[in-house]
Backbone as numpy.savetxt, mean C-alpha at the origin, in Angstrom:
# Nx Ny Nz CAx CAy CAz Cx Cy Cz
-3.16 6.66 -10.88 -2.04 7.56 -11.15 -2.12 8.77 -10.24
-1.04 9.52 -10.21 -1.02 10.80 -9.50 -1.10 11.95 -10.49
-1.40 11.64 -11.74 -1.52 12.68 -12.75 -0.21 13.36 -13.07
0.89 12.64 -12.95 2.21 13.21 -13.22 2.32 13.50 -14.71
2.79 14.70 -15.04 2.84 15.15 -16.42 4.24 15.02 -17.00
4.31 14.84 -18.31 5.61 14.76 -19.00 6.42 16.01 -18.71
7.66 15.82 -18.31 8.55 16.94 -18.03 8.37 17.55 -16.65
7.50 16.99 -15.84 7.26 17.55 -14.51 8.40 17.17 -13.57
8.81 18.12 -12.74 9.89 17.88 -11.77 9.28 17.61 -10.40
9.56 16.42 -9.88 9.13 16.04 -8.54 10.32 15.42 -7.82
10.35 15.58 -6.51 11.43 14.98 -5.73 11.15 13.48 -5.54
12.18 12.75 -5.15 12.02 11.34 -4.82 11.00 11.20 -3.69
11.09 12.07 -2.70 10.15 12.03 -1.57 8.72 12.21 -2.06
8.48 13.18 -2.93 7.13 13.40 -3.45 6.65 12.20 -4.25
7.54 11.60 -5.04 7.16 10.41 -5.81 6.83 9.23 -4.90
7.56 9.10 -3.80 7.26 8.02 -2.85 5.89 8.21 -2.21
5.54 9.46 -1.88 4.20 9.72 -1.36 3.14 9.43 -2.42
3.41 9.78 -3.67 2.48 9.45 -4.76 2.30 7.94 -4.87
3.38 7.21 -4.74 3.35 5.75 -4.85 2.59 5.12 -3.68
2.93 5.51 -2.47 2.43 4.79 -1.30 1.07 5.24 -0.81
0.66 6.49 -1.03 -0.66 6.92 -0.55 -1.77 6.59 -1.55
-1.77 7.15 -2.76 -2.85 6.80 -3.70 -2.50 5.66 -4.66
-1.41 4.96 -4.43 -1.00 3.81 -5.27 -0.75 4.19 -6.71
-0.04 5.28 -6.92 0.17 5.81 -8.28 1.17 4.97 -9.07
0.66 4.29 -10.10 1.51 3.46 -10.95 2.49 4.30 -11.76
2.09 5.54 -12.10 3.02 6.41 -12.84 4.25 6.71 -11.98
4.04 6.95 -10.69 5.17 7.20 -9.79 6.04 5.95 -9.65
5.42 4.77 -9.60 6.17 3.52 -9.50 7.10 3.36 -10.69
6.60 3.63 -11.89 7.43 3.48 -13.09 8.55 4.51 -13.14
8.26 5.73 -12.72 9.29 6.78 -12.72 10.40 6.42 -11.74
10.01 5.99 -10.54 11.01 5.59 -9.54 11.82 4.38 -10.01
11.13 3.41 -10.61 11.82 2.21 -11.10 12.83 2.57 -12.18
12.43 3.44 -13.08 13.33 3.86 -14.16 14.55 4.59 -13.59
14.31 5.44 -12.59 15.40 6.22 -11.98 16.36 5.33 -11.20
15.81 4.46 -10.36 16.65 3.63 -9.49 17.32 2.50 -10.27
16.57 1.89 -11.19 17.07 0.71 -11.88 17.73 0.98 -13.21
17.73 2.25 -13.65 18.27 2.55 -14.96 17.39 1.99 -16.07
16.14 1.75 -15.74 15.16 1.18 -16.66 14.20 0.30 -15.87
12.95 0.27 -16.28 11.95 -0.48 -15.53 12.25 -1.97 -15.53
12.62 -2.53 -16.69 12.89 -3.97 -16.76 14.01 -4.37 -15.81
15.05 -3.55 -15.75 16.16 -3.86 -14.86 15.73 -3.74 -13.40
14.86 -2.78 -13.10 14.37 -2.62 -11.73 13.57 -3.85 -11.30
12.77 -4.40 -12.20 12.00 -5.60 -11.88 12.95 -6.76 -11.54
14.04 -6.88 -12.28 15.05 -7.89 -11.96 15.60 -7.64 -10.55
15.90 -6.38 -10.25 16.39 -6.02 -8.92 15.38 -6.38 -7.83
14.09 -6.12 -8.10 13.04 -6.45 -7.13 13.04 -7.95 -6.83
13.08 -8.77 -7.87 13.04 -10.21 -7.68 14.28 -10.72 -6.96
15.44 -10.16 -7.27 16.67 -10.54 -6.58 16.61 -10.14 -5.10
16.06 -8.95 -4.84 16.01 -8.46 -3.46 15.09 -9.31 -2.59
13.89 -9.64 -3.07 12.99 -10.43 -2.24 13.51 -11.85 -2.05
14.28 -12.34 -3.00 14.91 -13.65 -2.82 15.86 -13.61 -1.63
16.56 -12.48 -1.45 17.46 -12.32 -0.30 16.70 -12.27 1.02
15.41 -11.88 0.96 14.57 -11.86 2.16 13.92 -13.22 2.40
14.33 -14.23 1.63 13.80 -15.59 1.73 12.34 -15.68 1.32
11.96 -14.85 0.35 10.60 -14.91 -0.22 10.63 -15.92 -1.36
10.17 -17.12 -1.08 10.24 -18.21 -2.05 9.03 -18.28 -2.97
7.99 -17.50 -2.68 6.74 -17.59 -3.43 6.28 -16.25 -3.97
7.23 -15.47 -4.47 6.92 -14.16 -5.03 7.65 -13.99 -6.34
6.94 -13.46 -7.33 7.57 -13.16 -8.63 6.94 -11.89 -9.17
7.78 -10.88 -9.40 7.33 -9.61 -9.96 7.57 -9.57 -11.47
6.67 -8.91 -12.17 6.82 -8.70 -13.61 6.73 -7.22 -13.99
6.40 -6.36 -13.03 6.38 -4.92 -13.28 6.67 -4.21 -11.96
6.78 -2.91 -12.03 7.14 -2.13 -10.84 5.93 -1.70 -10.02
4.73 -1.75 -10.59 3.56 -1.17 -9.93 2.56 -2.18 -9.37
2.65 -3.44 -9.75 1.78 -4.45 -9.17 0.44 -4.65 -9.83
0.15 -3.92 -10.90 -1.12 -4.12 -11.60 -1.09 -5.43 -12.38
-2.28 -5.90 -12.76 -2.41 -7.21 -13.42 -2.01 -7.18 -14.89
-0.84 -6.69 -15.20 -0.39 -6.69 -16.59 0.18 -8.04 -17.00
0.55 -8.84 -16.02 1.05 -10.19 -16.29 0.41 -11.15 -15.29
-0.46 -12.06 -15.76 -1.15 -12.95 -14.83 -0.24 -13.96 -14.14
1.04 -14.00 -14.52 1.99 -14.92 -13.89 2.64 -14.34 -12.64
2.37 -13.06 -12.34 2.91 -12.47 -11.11 2.18 -13.08 -9.91
2.91 -13.28 -8.82 2.29 -13.89 -7.65 3.05 -13.55 -6.39
2.39 -13.71 -5.27 3.01 -13.58 -3.96 2.12 -14.29 -2.95
2.56 -14.31 -1.70 1.79 -14.92 -0.62 1.76 -13.95 0.56
0.83 -14.19 1.48 0.76 -13.37 2.69 2.07 -13.47 3.47
2.65 -14.66 3.52 3.90 -14.85 4.27 5.05 -14.04 3.66
5.15 -14.05 2.33 6.19 -13.26 1.69 5.94 -11.77 1.88
4.69 -11.35 1.78 4.38 -9.93 2.01 4.73 -9.52 3.44
4.54 -10.43 4.37 4.95 -10.16 5.75 6.45 -9.91 5.82
7.25 -10.77 5.18 8.70 -10.62 5.22 9.14 -9.30 4.59
8.54 -8.97 3.45 8.88 -7.72 2.75 8.50 -6.51 3.60
7.29 -6.53 4.15 6.80 -5.40 4.94 7.58 -5.25 6.24
7.88 -6.36 6.90 8.66 -6.30 8.14 10.01 -5.63 7.87
10.65 -6.01 6.77 11.92 -5.38 6.40 11.72 -3.89 6.09
10.71 -3.58 5.29 10.49 -2.19 4.88 10.22 -1.28 6.08
9.54 -1.79 7.08 9.20 -0.97 8.24 10.41 -0.67 9.13
11.55 -1.29 8.86 12.77 -0.91 9.58 13.32 0.41 9.07
12.81 0.87 7.93 13.22 2.15 7.35 12.29 3.24 7.89
12.78 4.18 8.69 11.92 5.20 9.30 11.16 6.05 8.27
11.78 6.31 7.12 11.10 7.11 6.09 9.90 6.35 5.53
10.09 5.07 5.25 8.99 4.23 4.76 7.86 4.20 5.79
8.22 4.01 7.04 7.21 3.94 8.11 6.43 5.24 8.20
7.14 6.37 8.11 6.47 7.68 8.18 5.52 7.88 7.00
6.00 7.57 5.80 5.17 7.76 4.60 3.91 6.91 4.68
4.06 5.64 5.02 2.91 4.73 5.00 1.93 4.98 6.14
2.34 5.73 7.16 1.41 6.05 8.25 0.81 7.45 8.10
1.09 8.10 6.99 0.55 9.43 6.71 -0.82 9.32 6.06
-1.79 10.10 6.55 -3.13 10.03 5.97 -3.28 10.98 4.78
-2.56 12.12 4.80 -2.66 13.07 3.69 -1.32 13.78 3.51
-0.98 13.99 2.25 0.26 14.70 1.91 -0.03 15.64 0.75
0.45 16.88 0.87 0.20 17.89 -0.16 1.48 18.16 -0.95
1.37 18.09 -2.27 2.49 18.44 -3.15 2.21 19.82 -3.71
3.09 20.79 -3.46 2.84 22.14 -3.98 2.92 22.18 -5.50
2.46 23.28 -6.10 2.53 23.40 -7.57 3.95 23.14 -8.08
4.03 22.56 -9.27 5.32 22.24 -9.87 5.49 23.02 -11.16
6.57 22.73 -11.87 6.84 23.39 -13.14 5.80 23.06 -14.21
5.01 21.99 -14.01 4.01 21.58 -15.00 2.59 21.54 -14.45
2.43 21.72 -13.14 1.13 21.52 -12.50 0.85 22.73 -11.62
-0.18 23.51 -11.96 -0.39 24.81 -11.32 -1.03 24.73 -9.94
-1.72 23.65 -9.64 -2.42 23.55 -8.37 -1.66 22.65 -7.38
-2.01 22.80 -6.11 -1.51 21.88 -5.10 -2.19 20.53 -5.31
-1.40 19.47 -5.23 -1.93 18.11 -5.37 -2.15 17.54 -3.97
-3.35 17.08 -3.70 -3.69 16.52 -2.39 -3.72 15.00 -2.50
-2.80 14.35 -1.82 -2.72 12.89 -1.85 -3.33 12.34 -0.57
-4.20 11.34 -0.71 -4.86 10.73 0.44 -4.51 9.24 0.50
-4.25 8.77 1.70 -3.94 7.37 1.89 -5.18 6.54 1.60
-5.04 5.49 0.81 -6.17 4.65 0.44 -6.57 3.67 1.55
-5.82 3.63 2.65 -6.20 2.79 3.78 -7.24 3.54 4.61
-8.50 3.25 4.37 -9.60 3.97 5.02 -9.73 3.61 6.50
-9.02 2.59 6.96 -9.03 2.27 8.39 -8.32 3.34 9.21
-7.54 4.19 8.52 -6.80 5.27 9.19 -7.57 6.58 9.17
-8.74 6.62 8.53 -9.48 7.85 8.32 -10.78 7.81 9.11
-10.91 8.69 10.10 -12.08 8.68 10.99 -13.39 9.00 10.26
-13.31 9.51 9.04 -14.52 9.78 8.27 -15.22 8.50 7.83
-14.49 7.38 7.84 -15.05 6.08 7.43 -15.31 5.24 8.68
-16.46 5.47 9.32 -16.73 4.84 10.62 -16.81 3.32 10.56
-17.20 2.77 9.39 -17.26 1.31 9.27 -15.88 0.66 9.31
-14.84 1.44 8.98 -13.49 0.91 8.85 -12.53 1.41 9.93
-12.76 2.61 10.42 -11.76 3.32 11.22 -11.49 2.66 12.57
-10.20 2.63 12.93 -9.77 2.28 14.27 -8.48 3.06 14.53
-8.46 3.84 15.58 -7.33 4.75 15.84 -6.02 4.02 16.08
-6.06 2.73 16.39 -4.84 1.96 16.65 -4.16 1.51 15.36
-4.89 1.60 14.23 -4.39 1.06 12.95 -3.59 2.11 12.20
-2.50 1.65 11.56 -1.65 2.53 10.76 -1.14 1.79 9.54
-0.92 2.55 8.44 -0.33 1.98 7.23 -0.95 0.65 6.84
-0.37 -0.11 6.07 0.89 0.11 5.36 0.60 0.31 3.87
-0.20 -0.59 3.29 -0.47 -0.48 1.85 -1.74 -1.22 1.49
-2.51 -0.59 0.62 -3.67 -1.24 0.03 -3.34 -1.62 -1.41
-4.16 -2.48 -1.96 -4.02 -2.82 -3.38 -5.27 -3.54 -3.84
-5.74 -3.18 -5.01 -6.93 -3.83 -5.57 -6.72 -4.03 -7.06
-6.83 -5.28 -7.49 -6.81 -5.58 -8.92 -7.86 -6.66 -9.17
-8.18 -6.88 -10.43 -9.17 -7.90 -10.78 -8.74 -9.28 -10.30
-7.47 -9.60 -10.46 -6.99 -10.93 -10.08 -6.75 -11.06 -8.58
-6.30 -10.00 -7.94 -5.94 -10.07 -6.51 -7.11 -9.76 -5.58
-8.15 -9.12 -6.09 -9.23 -8.66 -5.22 -8.76 -7.50 -4.37
-9.48 -7.25 -3.28 -9.10 -6.17 -2.36 -8.09 -6.71 -1.36
-6.96 -6.02 -1.23 -5.88 -6.44 -0.34 -5.46 -5.26 0.53
-5.01 -5.57 1.73 -4.46 -4.52 2.60 -3.46 -5.15 3.57
-2.33 -4.46 3.69 -1.35 -4.77 4.73 -1.43 -3.62 5.72
-1.65 -3.94 6.99 -1.76 -2.89 7.99 -1.00 -3.29 9.25
-0.76 -2.30 10.07 -0.17 -2.53 11.38 -1.05 -1.84 12.41
-0.90 -2.26 13.64 -1.63 -1.63 14.72 -0.82 -1.74 16.00
-1.02 -0.77 16.88 -0.38 -0.80 18.20 -1.44 -0.53 19.25
-1.48 -1.39 20.26 -2.49 -1.26 21.32 -1.94 -1.88 22.60
-2.07 -1.15 23.70 -1.67 -1.65 25.03 -0.23 -2.15 25.06
0.66 -1.50 24.31 2.07 -1.86 24.31 2.43 -3.00 23.38
1.47 -3.50 22.61 1.72 -4.59 21.67 1.59 -4.11 20.24
2.40 -4.68 19.35 2.36 -4.32 17.93 1.89 -5.52 17.11
1.08 -5.24 16.10 0.48 -6.28 15.28 0.66 -5.93 13.80
0.69 -6.96 12.96 0.64 -6.77 11.52 -0.40 -7.73 10.97
-1.20 -7.25 10.03 -2.25 -8.07 9.45 -2.22 -7.92 7.93
-2.32 -9.05 7.25 -2.33 -9.05 5.79 -3.60 -9.75 5.33
-4.43 -9.03 4.59 -5.67 -9.58 4.04 -5.55 -9.52 2.52
-5.84 -10.65 1.88 -5.72 -10.73 0.42 -7.01 -11.29 -0.18
-7.30 -10.85 -1.39 -8.41 -11.37 -2.19 -9.76 -11.24 -1.51
-9.99 -10.12 -0.83 -11.28 -9.88 -0.19 -12.27 -9.34 -1.22
-13.55 -9.66 -1.05 -14.56 -9.13 -1.96 -15.03 -7.74 -1.51
-15.97 -7.20 -2.25 -16.65 -5.97 -1.87 -18.13 -6.20 -2.09
-18.91 -6.05 -1.03 -20.36 -6.19 -1.16 -21.05 -5.49 0.00
-22.37 -5.35 -0.10 -23.16 -4.67 0.91 -23.37 -5.60 2.10
-22.55 -5.46 3.12 -22.58 -6.34 4.28 -23.80 -6.10 5.15
-24.12 -4.82 5.36 -25.16 -4.46 6.32 -26.47 -3.98 5.69
-26.64 -4.27 4.40 -27.88 -3.94 3.69 -28.28 -2.46 3.78
-27.26 -1.59 3.71 -27.56 -0.15 3.73 -27.47 0.48 2.35
-27.30 -0.37 1.31 -27.23 0.14 -0.06 -25.83 0.56 -0.49
-24.85 0.39 0.40 -23.46 0.77 0.10 -22.59 -0.47 0.22
-21.80 -0.73 -0.82 -20.88 -1.88 -0.76 -19.67 -1.55 0.09
-19.34 -2.45 1.00 -18.17 -2.27 1.85 -16.99 -3.07 1.31
-15.78 -2.54 1.55 -14.55 -3.24 1.22 -14.28 -4.22 2.36
-14.44 -5.50 2.09 -14.33 -6.52 3.14 -12.89 -6.64 3.66
-11.91 -6.24 2.88 -10.53 -6.23 3.39 -10.45 -5.33 4.62
-11.16 -4.20 4.59 -11.15 -3.27 5.73 -12.04 -3.77 6.87
-13.25 -4.20 6.55 -14.16 -4.62 7.63 -13.63 -5.85 8.35
-13.07 -6.81 7.60 -12.50 -7.99 8.26 -11.26 -7.63 9.07
-10.44 -6.74 8.53 -9.24 -6.31 9.28 -9.63 -5.68 10.60
-10.61 -4.80 10.56 -11.05 -4.13 11.79 -11.53 -5.16 12.81
-12.33 -6.14 12.37 -12.84 -7.18 13.28 -11.71 -8.03 13.85
-10.77 -8.40 12.98 -9.65 -9.23 13.43 -8.80 -8.48 14.44
-8.52 -7.20 14.17 -7.74 -6.41 15.13 -8.47 -6.30 16.47
-9.76 -6.02 16.44 -10.51 -5.88 17.69 -10.45 -7.16 18.50
-10.51 -8.31 17.79 -10.37 -9.59 18.49 -8.95 -9.75 19.03
-7.95 -9.43 18.19 -6.55 -9.60 18.61 -6.21 -8.73 19.81
-6.72 -7.49 19.84 -6.42 -6.61 20.97 -6.89 -7.21 22.29
-7.97 -7.98 22.25 -8.53 -8.58 23.47 -7.91 -9.92 23.80
-7.37 -10.61 22.79 -6.99 -12.02 22.99 -5.52 -12.36 22.76
-4.74 -11.51 22.09 -3.36 -11.86 21.77 -2.40 -10.85 22.40
-1.55 -11.34 23.28 -0.52 -10.50 23.90 0.83 -11.18 23.72
């Protein structure tokens, strides 16, 4: 969550940053309720919309993507179609490529809220994951889905998109720290792609 409080006033833009950077489920539900006139109706809208994108293997049951219904499903191919479409929106592209966003104090929250993108491949503080060519798009981790990340990269005039799903987390290099394999594998795949795919 982004710690959104009852009665708090936030802009749509602020809610989108809450949703896309720290994966705030509270922001997802608020946006769904606002846009869809109710969360259940928004979920119907989501399923109808992805069907128009020719996503034949995706079914949503909530607005936030958590494992509240084990019958929810998608595929890497459908996520590619959804992400490719979403990236045509400049606002979406800007939000998902942002590493940090600050929300000033609100009517219910006295401090500045610091939102950080959960894609550690974009953060130079995480040397095991970081690559300056990588940007966005979205991470996700649940018990059923494992560690997932959709990312893009640009190098030498070429653009790439990579989708990793159901990755584990374990100590790869025996340093006593468990690594998120969605990030380590993505970094390795991108480094290979930059050298071999044009």
